[in-house]
Coordinates of C-alpha atoms and ligand atoms in Angstrom, one line a residue:
M1 CA 121.0 59.6 122.7
I2 CA 117.7 61.4 121.8
V3 CA 117.6 63.6 118.7
L4 CA 114.9 65.6 117.2
G5 CA 115.2 65.7 113.4
L6 CA 113.7 68.3 111.1
E7 CA 113.4 68.1 107.2
S8 CA 111.8 70.7 105.0
S9 CA 114.0 70.8 101.8
C10 CA 111.2 70.4 99.3
D11 CA 107.5 69.8 99.6
E12 CA 107.4 67.7 102.8
M13 CA 107.6 69.3 106.4
A14 CA 108.7 66.4 108.6
A15 CA 109.8 66.0 112.3
A16 CA 111.0 62.9 114.0
V17 CA 112.4 61.8 117.4
L18 CA 115.1 59.1 117.3
A19 CA 116.4 57.5 120.5
D20 CA 119.6 55.7 119.5
R21 CA 118.4 53.8 116.4
T22 CA 114.7 53.5 117.5
V23 CA 112.3 55.8 115.7
R24 CA 110.1 57.1 118.6
S25 CA 108.0 59.2 116.2
S26 CA 108.0 60.3 112.5
V27 CA 105.6 62.9 111.3
V28 CA 105.5 63.9 107.7
R29 CA 103.1 66.6 106.3
S30 CA 103.0 66.1 102.7
Q31 CA 102.0 69.0 100.3
V32 CA 101.1 66.8 97.5
D33 CA 97.6 68.1 97.4
L34 CA 98.7 71.7 97.2
H35 CA 100.9 71.2 94.2
A36 CA 99.0 68.5 92.3
A37 CA 96.8 71.1 90.5
Y38 CA 100.0 72.6 89.0
G39 CA 101.6 69.3 88.1
G40 CA 104.7 70.1 90.1
I41 CA 106.2 71.9 93.1
V42 CA 105.6 75.8 93.3
P43 CA 108.4 76.9 95.5
E44 CA 106.5 79.9 97.0
I45 CA 103.6 77.7 98.0
A46 CA 105.9 75.2 99.5
S47 CA 107.7 77.6 101.8
R48 CA 104.6 79.4 103.0
D49 CA 103.0 76.2 103.9
H50 CA 106.1 75.0 105.7
A51 CA 106.2 78.3 107.7
L52 CA 102.6 77.8 108.7
H53 CA 102.9 74.2 109.8
V54 CA 106.4 73.8 111.3
G55 CA 105.3 74.3 114.8
F56 CA 102.5 71.7 114.7
V57 CA 104.8 69.2 113.2
I58 CA 107.5 69.6 115.8
E59 CA 104.8 69.5 118.5
E60 CA 103.2 66.3 117.2
A61 CA 106.7 64.6 116.9
L62 CA 107.5 65.5 120.5
E63 CA 104.1 64.5 121.9
K64 CA 104.0 61.0 120.0
A65 CA 107.5 60.3 121.4
K66 CA 106.6 61.5 124.7
V67 CA 109.6 63.6 124.8
T68 CA 110.1 67.3 126.0
P69 CA 112.8 69.6 124.6
S70 CA 114.7 69.4 127.8
M71 CA 115.2 65.6 127.3
L72 CA 116.8 66.1 123.8
D73 CA 120.5 65.6 123.2
G74 CA 120.3 67.7 120.1
V75 CA 118.5 69.2 117.1
A76 CA 119.2 68.0 113.7
V77 CA 117.9 69.9 110.6
T78 CA 118.3 69.6 106.9
S79 CA 120.4 72.7 105.9
G80 CA 120.7 71.9 102.2
P81 CA 120.6 71.3 99.3
G82 CA 116.9 72.1 98.4
L83 CA 114.6 75.0 97.8
I84 CA 115.8 77.9 99.7
G85 CA 112.4 79.1 101.1
S86 CA 111.5 75.6 102.2
L87 CA 114.9 74.9 103.9
L88 CA 114.6 78.2 105.8
A89 CA 111.4 77.3 107.6
G90 CA 113.0 74.2 109.1
V91 CA 116.4 75.7 109.8
E92 CA 115.1 78.8 111.5
A93 CA 112.7 76.7 113.7
A94 CA 115.6 74.3 114.6
K95 CA 117.7 77.3 115.7
G96 CA 114.9 78.8 117.9
L97 CA 114.3 75.4 119.6
A98 CA 118.0 74.7 120.1
V99 CA 118.6 78.1 121.6
A100 CA 115.7 78.0 123.8
A101 CA 116.3 74.5 125.0
R102 CA 120.0 75.1 125.3
K103 CA 120.7 71.9 123.0
P104 CA 123.3 71.4 120.3
L105 CA 122.3 72.1 116.7
I106 CA 123.6 70.2 113.8
G107 CA 122.9 71.0 110.0
V108 CA 122.6 67.9 107.9
H109 CA 123.2 67.4 104.1
H110 CA 119.8 66.1 102.6
L111 CA 121.6 63.3 100.7
E112 CA 123.5 62.3 103.8
G113 CA 120.1 61.9 105.4
H114 CA 119.0 59.6 102.6
I115 CA 122.1 57.6 103.1
A116 CA 121.4 57.4 106.8
S117 CA 117.9 56.0 106.0
A118 CA 119.5 52.6 105.5
L119 CA 120.9 52.6 109.0
L120 CA 117.4 52.6 110.5
E121 CA 116.9 49.2 109.3
N122 CA 117.9 45.8 111.0
P123 CA 120.3 44.6 109.9
A124 CA 122.0 47.9 109.0
P125 CA 124.8 47.9 106.4
E126 CA 128.3 48.1 107.9
P127 CA 130.4 50.7 106.0
P128 CA 132.2 50.8 103.7
F129 CA 129.3 50.4 101.1
V130 CA 128.1 51.8 97.9
A131 CA 124.9 53.9 97.9
L132 CA 122.6 54.3 94.9
I133 CA 120.8 57.6 95.7
V134 CA 117.7 57.9 93.5
S135 CA 115.3 60.8 94.3
G136 CA 113.3 63.6 92.7
G137 CA 116.3 65.7 92.3
H138 CA 119.5 63.4 92.5
T139 CA 120.7 60.2 90.9
S140 CA 124.1 59.2 92.0
I141 CA 126.3 56.2 92.7
V142 CA 128.5 57.1 95.8
L143 CA 131.1 55.2 97.6
V144 CA 130.5 55.6 101.5
P145 CA 133.6 54.9 103.6
E146 CA 131.7 55.8 106.7
L147 CA 128.7 58.0 107.5
G148 CA 130.1 61.6 107.5
G149 CA 132.3 61.0 104.3
P150 CA 134.3 62.0 102.4
Y151 CA 132.1 60.5 99.8
E152 CA 133.4 59.6 96.3
V153 CA 130.9 60.1 93.6
I154 CA 131.4 57.2 91.3
G155 CA 128.8 58.3 88.8
Q156 CA 125.8 60.5 88.5
T157 CA 123.1 61.8 86.1
R158 CA 124.1 64.1 83.3
D159 CA 120.7 65.7 83.2
D160 CA 117.5 64.7 84.9
A161 CA 117.1 62.6 88.1
A162 CA 115.4 59.3 87.8
G163 CA 112.5 60.6 89.9
E164 CA 112.2 63.6 87.6
A165 CA 112.0 61.2 84.6
F166 CA 109.1 59.3 86.3
D167 CA 107.4 62.4 87.1
K168 CA 107.8 64.1 83.6
T169 CA 106.8 60.8 81.8
A170 CA 103.8 60.4 84.0
K171 CA 102.8 64.0 83.0
S172 CA 103.1 63.2 79.3
L173 CA 100.8 60.3 80.0
G174 CA 98.2 62.6 81.7
L175 CA 98.8 60.9 85.1
G176 CA 98.7 62.7 88.4
Y177 CA 101.6 64.1 90.5
P178 CA 103.9 62.6 91.9
G179 CA 104.2 60.4 88.8
G180 CA 106.5 57.8 90.1
V181 CA 103.9 56.4 92.3
E182 CA 101.3 56.2 89.6
I183 CA 103.6 54.6 87.2
D184 CA 104.6 52.0 89.8
R185 CA 101.0 51.3 90.5
L186 CA 99.9 51.0 86.9
S187 CA 102.9 48.9 85.9
Q188 CA 101.9 46.1 88.2
T189 CA 99.4 44.8 85.4
G190 CA 101.6 45.8 82.5
D191 CA 104.0 43.8 80.3
P192 CA 107.5 45.3 80.5
T193 CA 108.5 43.9 77.1
A194 CA 105.7 45.5 75.3
F195 CA 107.6 48.8 74.3
G196 CA 111.4 48.7 73.4
F197 CA 113.4 51.4 75.1
P198 CA 117.1 52.1 74.4
D199 CA 119.9 51.2 76.7
V200 CA 121.3 54.8 77.6
M201 CA 124.8 55.5 78.5
P202 CA 126.0 51.9 77.8
G203 CA 129.4 50.6 78.5
R204 CA 130.9 48.4 81.4
D205 CA 133.0 51.3 82.6
N206 CA 130.3 54.0 82.3
F207 CA 128.6 54.8 85.6
A208 CA 126.9 58.0 84.4
F209 CA 123.2 58.2 83.7
S210 CA 121.0 60.2 81.3
F211 CA 117.3 60.0 82.2
S212 CA 116.5 62.9 79.9
G213 CA 117.4 60.5 77.1
L214 CA 115.0 57.9 78.4
K215 CA 112.3 60.5 78.8
T216 CA 112.9 61.6 75.1
A217 CA 112.5 58.0 74.0
A218 CA 109.2 57.8 75.7
L219 CA 108.0 60.9 73.9
R220 CA 109.1 59.5 70.6
L221 CA 107.3 56.2 71.3
L222 CA 104.1 58.1 72.4
E223 CA 104.1 60.0 69.1
R224 CA 103.2 56.6 67.2
E225 CA 100.3 56.0 69.6
T226 CA 96.7 57.1 69.7
L227 CA 96.7 59.3 72.9
P228 CA 95.8 59.3 75.6
L229 CA 96.8 55.8 76.3
T230 CA 94.3 53.8 78.4
G231 CA 93.7 50.4 79.9
Q232 CA 96.3 47.7 79.0
R233 CA 98.1 49.7 76.6
L234 CA 98.8 52.4 79.4
A235 CA 99.8 49.7 81.8
D236 CA 102.2 48.1 79.3
F237 CA 103.7 51.6 78.5
C238 CA 104.2 52.3 82.2
A239 CA 105.8 48.8 82.9
S240 CA 108.2 49.1 79.8
F241 CA 109.3 52.6 80.9
Q242 CA 109.8 51.6 84.5
D243 CA 111.6 48.5 83.5
A244 CA 114.1 50.5 81.4
V245 CA 114.7 53.0 84.3
V246 CA 115.2 50.1 86.8
E247 CA 117.5 47.8 84.7
N248 CA 119.7 51.0 83.9
L249 CA 119.9 51.9 87.5
L250 CA 120.6 48.5 88.9
G251 CA 123.1 47.4 86.1
K252 CA 125.3 50.3 86.8
A253 CA 125.0 50.3 90.6
L254 CA 125.7 46.6 90.9
R255 CA 128.8 46.8 88.5
A256 CA 130.0 49.8 90.6
T257 CA 129.5 47.8 93.9
R258 CA 131.4 44.8 92.6
R259 CA 134.2 47.1 91.4
S260 CA 134.4 48.7 94.9
Q261 CA 134.8 45.3 96.4
T262 CA 132.7 46.4 99.4
G263 CA 130.1 43.8 98.6
R264 CA 127.3 46.0 100.0
L265 CA 124.9 48.3 98.1
I266 CA 122.2 50.4 99.7
I267 CA 119.5 51.9 97.5
V268 CA 117.9 55.0 99.0
G269 CA 115.7 58.1 98.1
G270 CA 112.2 58.4 96.9
V271 CA 112.5 56.2 93.8
A272 CA 113.8 53.2 96.1
A273 CA 110.2 53.0 97.1
N274 CA 109.5 51.6 93.6
Q275 CA 108.2 47.9 93.9
R276 CA 109.9 46.7 90.7
L277 CA 113.2 48.3 91.7
R278 CA 113.1 46.6 95.1
E279 CA 112.2 43.2 93.6
R280 CA 114.8 43.2 90.9
A281 CA 117.5 44.6 93.1
L282 CA 117.2 41.5 95.4
E283 CA 117.0 39.2 92.4
K284 CA 119.9 40.7 90.5
A285 CA 122.1 41.1 93.6
K286 CA 122.5 37.2 94.0
G287 CA 124.2 37.0 90.5
H288 CA 126.7 39.8 91.6
Q289 CA 127.5 38.5 95.0
V290 CA 126.3 41.7 96.4
Q291 CA 124.2 42.2 99.5
V292 CA 121.4 44.8 99.0
Y293 CA 120.0 46.8 101.7
L294 CA 116.7 48.6 101.2
P295 CA 115.1 51.1 103.8
S296 CA 111.3 50.5 104.4
R297 CA 109.3 52.4 101.9
A298 CA 108.2 55.1 104.2
N299 CA 111.8 55.8 104.9
C300 CA 112.7 56.2 101.2
T301 CA 110.7 59.4 100.5
D302 CA 111.6 62.5 102.5
N303 CA 111.3 62.1 106.2
A304 CA 113.0 63.5 109.4
A305 CA 114.0 60.1 110.9
M306 CA 116.8 59.8 108.4
I307 CA 117.9 63.5 109.2
A308 CA 117.9 62.7 112.9
C309 CA 120.0 59.6 112.2
A310 CA 122.6 61.4 110.2
G311 CA 122.6 64.3 112.8
M312 CA 123.1 61.8 115.6
V313 CA 126.1 60.3 114.1
R314 CA 127.7 63.8 113.7
L315 CA 126.7 65.0 117.2
A316 CA 128.0 61.8 118.7
R317 CA 131.4 62.7 117.1
G318 CA 131.2 66.1 118.9
E319 CA 130.3 68.0 115.8
R320 CA 128.1 71.2 116.4
S321 CA 126.7 73.8 113.9
P322 CA 126.7 77.5 115.0
V323 CA 123.6 79.2 115.9
G324 CA 124.0 81.3 112.7
L325 CA 123.7 78.1 110.6
A326 CA 122.9 79.1 106.9
A327 CA 120.6 77.2 104.6
R328 CA 122.4 76.2 101.4
A329 CA 120.3 75.6 98.1
H330 CA 123.3 74.3 96.4
W331 CA 125.6 71.9 98.2
P332 CA 127.6 69.2 96.4
L333 CA 127.8 66.0 98.5
Q334 CA 131.6 65.7 97.6
D335 CA 132.1 68.7 99.7
L336 CA 131.2 66.9 102.8
G337 CA 133.8 65.5 105.1
R338 CA 136.6 67.5 103.5
S339 CA 138.2 70.2 105.5
Ligands
ATP401 N1 107.0 54.1 94.1 C1 107.7 54.9 93.4 N2 108.2 54.6 92.2 C2 108.9 55.4 91.5 N3 109.2 56.7 91.8 C3 108.7 57.0 93.1 C4 107.9 56.2 93.9 N4 107.6 56.8 95.1 C5 108.3 58.1 95.0 N5 109.0 58.2 93.7 C6 109.6 59.4 93.3 O1 110.6 59.8 94.2 C7 110.7 61.3 94.1 C8 110.6 62.0 95.5 O2 111.7 61.4 96.2 P1 112.3 62.3 97.4 O3 111.2 62.6 98.3 O4 113.5 61.7 98.0 O5 112.6 63.5 96.5 P2 113.2 64.9 96.7 O6 113.5 65.0 98.2 O7 112.2 65.9 96.1 O8 114.4 65.0 95.9 P3 116.0 65.0 96.5 O9 116.1 64.1 97.6 O10 116.8 64.7 95.4 O11 116.2 66.4 97.0 C9 109.6 61.6 93.1 O12 110.3 62.0 91.8 C10 108.7 60.6 93.1 O13 107.9 60.4 91.7
MG402 MG1 114.8 63.6 99.1

């Protein structure tokens, strides 16, 4: 089965061609440079740039894969949740292509796409498994009975997402955007025990997160420092903050996995690219008798191969979206797979 995937829910316009579980091409046009000057994503700029480039990105993905539209078995596109203008650029292009090439169309939930990113690795996790979804807009622990759902949300953030906390704390430190990558880089020479962060939302039965709490704790600690932090002090602060986020995420995700008795945990979404999170996940998993699966770092942040993968699973089951497929800015993951 050959599927073209399209992803444009936020500030990346991406297209990919997947042949069964082999990625034949994966093109990602990032807008980081466009938004960096504003310290965050400007939705109007994002959607206009997507509309300008969607054709080029699709063309490049097809050419790299040496595939023509007539060879496709379907077109998969992120139809939500996300920034509505950004989503529309991908959804409308996917409809045009599907209608013109007379191919099935399938709308994909962005977070189901992140979950599917783990299936692109070898070995791929066998469902059921638990997914820790950690990205710029979401932080949830989800029980995945099979790809397609219904998904059971075991716990989620009460306020900010983990990626958002990385980005906002990086901004307070005067670092560039996106901040998660910068904190990851600077932490490599830092001491994670230099600054003490509180354990937020403690309790063995508590699977909820509060990253706004950690972000505020970071601000309180910075009030006692001479700003801007530089050199070793900056590296130490980054490493301490990162460690607090990582230990909080992993403690809860591993406990939830043990309780689920699935024995398998996948960690997906942009923050899953974090080096410390990856290392600690593998270390800590041993003690919990849990097998951890991590997508390659390129497949953690937004990409279209994961959307093609999720779409392929649904297309193979005979699912189709109507040509009037609507983009949805708000779309709870719990709604998937329920009739
Ligand atoms: N190495 C890293 N360490 C920590 N955070 C990272 C790293 N790389 C990326 N991130 C964070 O990941 C987030 C981007 O992830 P992703 O592309 O999945 O987000 P999104 O699509 O905007 O959000 P969502 O998937 O919730 O809609 C940003 O907050 C970024 O700072
Ligand atoms: Mg994402």
